Short mmCIF file of C-alpha atoms in Angstrom, two decimals:
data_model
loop_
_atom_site.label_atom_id
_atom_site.label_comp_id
_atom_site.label_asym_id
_atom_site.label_seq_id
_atom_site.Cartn_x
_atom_site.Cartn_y
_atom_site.Cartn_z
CA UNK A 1 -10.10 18.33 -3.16
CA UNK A 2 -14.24 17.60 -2.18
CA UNK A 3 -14.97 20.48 0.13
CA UNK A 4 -15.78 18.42 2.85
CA UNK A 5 -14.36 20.58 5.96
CA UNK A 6 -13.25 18.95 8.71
CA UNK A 7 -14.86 19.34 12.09
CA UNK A 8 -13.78 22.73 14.18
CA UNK A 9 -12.23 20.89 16.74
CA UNK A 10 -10.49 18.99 14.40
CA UNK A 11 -6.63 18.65 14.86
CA UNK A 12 -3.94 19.55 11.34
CA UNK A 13 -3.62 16.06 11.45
CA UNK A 14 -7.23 14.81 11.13
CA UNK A 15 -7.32 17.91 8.31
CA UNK A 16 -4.73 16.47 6.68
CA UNK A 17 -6.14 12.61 6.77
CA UNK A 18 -9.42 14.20 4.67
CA UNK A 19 -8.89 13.38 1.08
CA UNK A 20 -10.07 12.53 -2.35
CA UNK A 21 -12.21 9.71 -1.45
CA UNK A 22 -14.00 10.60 2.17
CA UNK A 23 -16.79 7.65 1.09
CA UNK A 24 -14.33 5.44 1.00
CA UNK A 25 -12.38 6.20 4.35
CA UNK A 26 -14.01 7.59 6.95
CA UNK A 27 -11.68 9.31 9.34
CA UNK A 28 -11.35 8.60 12.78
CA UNK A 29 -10.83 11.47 15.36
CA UNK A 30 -9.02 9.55 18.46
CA UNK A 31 -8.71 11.27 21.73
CA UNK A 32 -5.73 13.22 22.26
CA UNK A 33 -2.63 11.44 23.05
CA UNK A 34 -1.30 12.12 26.42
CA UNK A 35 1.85 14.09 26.33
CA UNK A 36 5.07 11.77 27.09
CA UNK A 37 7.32 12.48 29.90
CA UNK A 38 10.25 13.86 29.45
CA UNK A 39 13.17 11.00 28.84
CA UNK A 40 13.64 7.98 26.88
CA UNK A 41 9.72 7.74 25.53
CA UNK A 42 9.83 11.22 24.34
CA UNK A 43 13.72 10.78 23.16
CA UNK A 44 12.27 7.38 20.88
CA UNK A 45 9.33 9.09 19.69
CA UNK A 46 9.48 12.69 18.90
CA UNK A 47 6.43 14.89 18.55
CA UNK A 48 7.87 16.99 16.25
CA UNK A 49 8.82 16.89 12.23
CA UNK A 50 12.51 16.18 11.50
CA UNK A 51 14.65 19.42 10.51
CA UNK A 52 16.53 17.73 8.09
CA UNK A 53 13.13 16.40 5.81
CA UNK A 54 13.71 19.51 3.07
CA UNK A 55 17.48 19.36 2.67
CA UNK A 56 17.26 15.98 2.55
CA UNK A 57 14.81 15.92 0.07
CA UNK A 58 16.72 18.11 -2.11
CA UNK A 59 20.12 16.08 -1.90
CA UNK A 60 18.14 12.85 -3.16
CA UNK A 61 16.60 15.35 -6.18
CA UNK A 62 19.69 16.19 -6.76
CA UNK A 63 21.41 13.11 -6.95
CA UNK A 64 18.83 10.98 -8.95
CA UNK A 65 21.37 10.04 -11.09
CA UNK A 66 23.48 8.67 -9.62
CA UNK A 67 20.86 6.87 -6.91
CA UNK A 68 19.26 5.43 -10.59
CA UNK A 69 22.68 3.91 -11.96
CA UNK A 70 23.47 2.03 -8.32
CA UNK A 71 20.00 0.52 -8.36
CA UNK A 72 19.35 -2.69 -10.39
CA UNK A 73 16.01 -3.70 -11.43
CA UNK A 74 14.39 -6.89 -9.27
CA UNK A 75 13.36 -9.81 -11.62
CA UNK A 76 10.31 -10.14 -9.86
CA UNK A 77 9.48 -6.23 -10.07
CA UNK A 78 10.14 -6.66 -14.14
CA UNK A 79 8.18 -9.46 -14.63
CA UNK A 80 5.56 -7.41 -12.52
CA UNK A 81 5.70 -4.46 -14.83
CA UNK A 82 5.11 -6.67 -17.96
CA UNK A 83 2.07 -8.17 -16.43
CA UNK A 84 0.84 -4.28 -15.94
CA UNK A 85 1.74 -3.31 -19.13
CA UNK A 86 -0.47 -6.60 -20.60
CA UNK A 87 -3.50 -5.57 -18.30
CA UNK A 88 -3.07 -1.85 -18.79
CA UNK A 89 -2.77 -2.28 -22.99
CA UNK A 90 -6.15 -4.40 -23.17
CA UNK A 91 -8.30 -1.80 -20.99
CA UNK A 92 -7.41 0.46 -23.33
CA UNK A 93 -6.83 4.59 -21.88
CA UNK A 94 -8.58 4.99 -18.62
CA UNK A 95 -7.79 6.95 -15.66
CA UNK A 96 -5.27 5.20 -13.68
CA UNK A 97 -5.26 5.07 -10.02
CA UNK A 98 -1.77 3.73 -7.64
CA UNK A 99 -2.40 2.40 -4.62
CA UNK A 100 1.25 2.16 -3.19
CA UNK A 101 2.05 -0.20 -0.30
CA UNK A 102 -1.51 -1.35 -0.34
CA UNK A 103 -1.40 -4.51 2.08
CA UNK A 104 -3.93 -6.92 1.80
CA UNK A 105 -5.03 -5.05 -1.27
CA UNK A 106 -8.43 -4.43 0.73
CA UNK A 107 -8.00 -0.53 0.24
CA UNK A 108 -7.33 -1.31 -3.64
CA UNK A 109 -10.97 -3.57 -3.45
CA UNK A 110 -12.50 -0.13 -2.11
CA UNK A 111 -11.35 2.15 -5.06
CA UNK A 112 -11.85 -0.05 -7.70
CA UNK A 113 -15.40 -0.93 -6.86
CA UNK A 114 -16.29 3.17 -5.99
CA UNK A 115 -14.39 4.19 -9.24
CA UNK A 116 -15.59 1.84 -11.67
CA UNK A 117 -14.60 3.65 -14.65
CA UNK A 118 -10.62 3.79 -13.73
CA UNK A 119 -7.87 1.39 -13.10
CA UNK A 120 -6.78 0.98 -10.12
CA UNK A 121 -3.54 -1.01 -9.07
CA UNK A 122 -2.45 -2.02 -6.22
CA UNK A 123 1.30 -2.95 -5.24
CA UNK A 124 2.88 -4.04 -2.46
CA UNK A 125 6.71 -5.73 -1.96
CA UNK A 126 5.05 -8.79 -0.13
CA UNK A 127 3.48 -11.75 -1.35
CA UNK A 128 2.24 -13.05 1.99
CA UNK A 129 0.16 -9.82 2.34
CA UNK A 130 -1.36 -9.67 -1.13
CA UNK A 131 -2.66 -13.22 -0.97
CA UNK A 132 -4.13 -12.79 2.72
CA UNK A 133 -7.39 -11.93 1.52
CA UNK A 134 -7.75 -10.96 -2.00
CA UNK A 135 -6.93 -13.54 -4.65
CA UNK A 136 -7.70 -14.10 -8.47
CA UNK A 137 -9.72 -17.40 -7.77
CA UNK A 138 -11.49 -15.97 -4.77
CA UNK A 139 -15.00 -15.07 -5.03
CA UNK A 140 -17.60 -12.65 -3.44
CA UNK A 141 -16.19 -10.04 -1.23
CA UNK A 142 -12.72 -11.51 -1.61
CA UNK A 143 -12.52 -11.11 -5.10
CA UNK A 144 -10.67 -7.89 -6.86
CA UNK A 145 -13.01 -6.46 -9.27
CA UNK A 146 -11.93 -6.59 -12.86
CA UNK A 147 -11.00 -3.19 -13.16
CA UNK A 148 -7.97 -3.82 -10.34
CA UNK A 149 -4.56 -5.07 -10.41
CA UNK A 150 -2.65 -6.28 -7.35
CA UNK A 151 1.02 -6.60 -7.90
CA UNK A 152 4.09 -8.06 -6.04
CA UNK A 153 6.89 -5.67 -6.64
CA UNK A 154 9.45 -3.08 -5.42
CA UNK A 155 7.49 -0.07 -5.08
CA UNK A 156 10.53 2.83 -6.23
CA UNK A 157 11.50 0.40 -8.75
CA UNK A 158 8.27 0.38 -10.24
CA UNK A 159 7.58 3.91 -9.86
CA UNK A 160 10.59 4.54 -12.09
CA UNK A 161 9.85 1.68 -14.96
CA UNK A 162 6.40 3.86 -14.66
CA UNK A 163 8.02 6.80 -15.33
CA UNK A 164 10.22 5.24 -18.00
CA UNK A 165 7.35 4.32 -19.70
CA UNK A 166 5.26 7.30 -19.93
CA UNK A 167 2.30 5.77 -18.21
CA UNK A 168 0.73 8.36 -16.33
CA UNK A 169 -0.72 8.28 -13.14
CA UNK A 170 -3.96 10.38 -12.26
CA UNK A 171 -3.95 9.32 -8.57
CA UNK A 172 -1.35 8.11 -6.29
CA UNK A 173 -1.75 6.88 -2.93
CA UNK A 174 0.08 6.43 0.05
CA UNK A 175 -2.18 4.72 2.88
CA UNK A 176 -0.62 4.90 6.31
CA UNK A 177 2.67 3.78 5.25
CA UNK A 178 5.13 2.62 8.09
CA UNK A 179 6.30 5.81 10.15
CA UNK A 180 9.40 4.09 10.97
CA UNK A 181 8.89 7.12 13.88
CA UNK A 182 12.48 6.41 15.77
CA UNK A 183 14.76 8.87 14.91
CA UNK A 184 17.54 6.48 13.72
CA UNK A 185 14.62 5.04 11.26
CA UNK A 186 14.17 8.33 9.28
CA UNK A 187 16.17 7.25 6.12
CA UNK A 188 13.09 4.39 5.65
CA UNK A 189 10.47 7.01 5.67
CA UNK A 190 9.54 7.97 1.90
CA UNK A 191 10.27 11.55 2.01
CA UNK A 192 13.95 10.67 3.37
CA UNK A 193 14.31 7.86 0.94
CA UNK A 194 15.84 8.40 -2.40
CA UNK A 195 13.41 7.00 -4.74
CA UNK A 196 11.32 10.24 -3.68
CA UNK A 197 11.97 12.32 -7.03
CA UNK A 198 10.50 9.33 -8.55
CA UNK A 199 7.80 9.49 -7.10
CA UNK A 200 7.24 12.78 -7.30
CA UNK A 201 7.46 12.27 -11.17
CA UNK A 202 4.35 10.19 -11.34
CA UNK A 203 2.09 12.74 -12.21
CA UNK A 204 -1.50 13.40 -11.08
CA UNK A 205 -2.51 14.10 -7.35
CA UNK A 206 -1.02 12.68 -4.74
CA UNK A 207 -2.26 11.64 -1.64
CA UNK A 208 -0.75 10.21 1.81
CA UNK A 209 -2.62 9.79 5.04
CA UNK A 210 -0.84 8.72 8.29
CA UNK A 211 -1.57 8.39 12.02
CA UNK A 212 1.28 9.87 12.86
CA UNK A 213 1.43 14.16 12.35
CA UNK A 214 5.31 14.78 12.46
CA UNK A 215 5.36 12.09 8.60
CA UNK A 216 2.57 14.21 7.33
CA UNK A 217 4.54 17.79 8.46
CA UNK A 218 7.94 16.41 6.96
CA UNK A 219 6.64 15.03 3.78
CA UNK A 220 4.96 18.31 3.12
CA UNK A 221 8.25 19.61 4.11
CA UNK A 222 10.58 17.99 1.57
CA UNK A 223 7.95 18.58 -1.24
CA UNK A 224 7.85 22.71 -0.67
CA UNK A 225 11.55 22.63 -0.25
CA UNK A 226 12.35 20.44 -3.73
CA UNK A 227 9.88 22.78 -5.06
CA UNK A 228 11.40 25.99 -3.99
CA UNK A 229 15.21 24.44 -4.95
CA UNK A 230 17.31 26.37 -7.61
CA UNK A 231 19.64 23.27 -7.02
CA UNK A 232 17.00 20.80 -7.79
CA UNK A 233 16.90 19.09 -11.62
CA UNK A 234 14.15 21.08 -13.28
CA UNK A 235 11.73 18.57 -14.53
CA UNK A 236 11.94 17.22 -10.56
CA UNK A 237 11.64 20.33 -9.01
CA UNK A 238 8.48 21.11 -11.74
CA UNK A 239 7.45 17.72 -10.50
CA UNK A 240 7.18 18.90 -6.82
CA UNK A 241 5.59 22.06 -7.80
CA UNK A 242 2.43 20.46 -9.23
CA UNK A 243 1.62 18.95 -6.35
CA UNK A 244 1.48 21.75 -3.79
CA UNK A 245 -0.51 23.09 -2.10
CA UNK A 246 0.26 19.36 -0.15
#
């Protein structure tokens, strides 16, 4: 939370794209998107948040379980976490940022060089993408500061060896992840999927940012509703508390 207000004129979406860091993303105000005509466009795309993004959310809380004992662990994603753990043990105990599904890793060069005094590590499940333009033997504005990390791995399987660990989190981010905005794509979007309870778990603040208003709407959604859930595992649904107002 900084304070900074948004423009009046400002749509909930452009509210909701202000966040911790507004020197480090500036947000773009496009013009309005003309409304689609009624049929197949409007059919693919809908406007509006899925009903379904609550209950759904609090099946997959309560089910963690059983979603933990069907999922194995990738080798790459373990030998991952044991290069973290290496780089995270000689830094010593500093504030810990996540930069999930960071890309190129470009948005990971931008924290680590405004918050010098924290970790920050970046992860992403492809290789191609991490090595695009950051690198370890790259120099100048292509190199990632020595206070960042940018990992290969599985990102709900290393949210949970995270969690298994103790290691907490002080900031996660999720930076205009994939939409996946069809309708029959919903189960792909992270507050449908069932690795959300793990991420919930992290700890610390938590901050996503999308182009897209209905992802923003139902991932508020499913965190107020595992939040509010009798039915939901206590130290999940405690999990989901901390981070509201979302």
């Amino acid at each position: 939370k900084t304070g900074v207000k948004p423009p009046p004129s400002s749509t909930p979406s452009v509210r909701m794209l202000l966040a911790a860091s507004p020197q480090l993303f500036t947000p773009v105000v496009a013009p309005p998107c003309p409304t689609p005509a009624a049929g197949s466009l409007a059919a693919a795309y809908p406007l509006e948040p899925h009903e379904l993004a609550g209950p759904s959310a609090v099946q997959h809380a309560c089910s963690l379980e059983r979603y933990l004992e069907r999922q194995p662990l990738p080798p790459h994603t373990h030998d991952a976490f044991g290069e973290l753990t290496a780089w995270l043990d000689a830094a010593g105990e500093r504030p810990l940022i996540l930069d999930s599904g960071c890309g190129t890793g470009l948005s990971t060069r931008a924290l680590a060089l405004a918050h010098p005094q924290s970790l920050v590590l970046g992860v992403d499940r492809s290789g191609d993408r991490l090595g695009r333009r950051l690198g370890p033997h790259k120099t100048g504005k292509d190199a990632v500061p020595p206070n960042a990390l940018l990992l290969r791995a599985e990102l709900a399987t290393l949210w949970r060896m995270l969690q298994m660990s103790g290691r907490r989190v002080d900031h996660h981010l999720l930076l205009y992840p994939n939409p996946y905005p069809k309708p029959r794509q919903r189960g792909r979007r992270w507050h449908f999927h069932a690795s959300l309870p793990l991420l919930l778990a992290l700890g610390g603040s938590l901050e996503v940012r999308s182009n897209w208003l209905p992802y923003l709407l139902e991932f508020r959604a499913a965190v107020q509703a595992v939040a509010a859930s009798p039915a939901a595992p206590p130290h999940v649904r405690q999990a989901a508390a901390r981070k509201l107002p979302f």
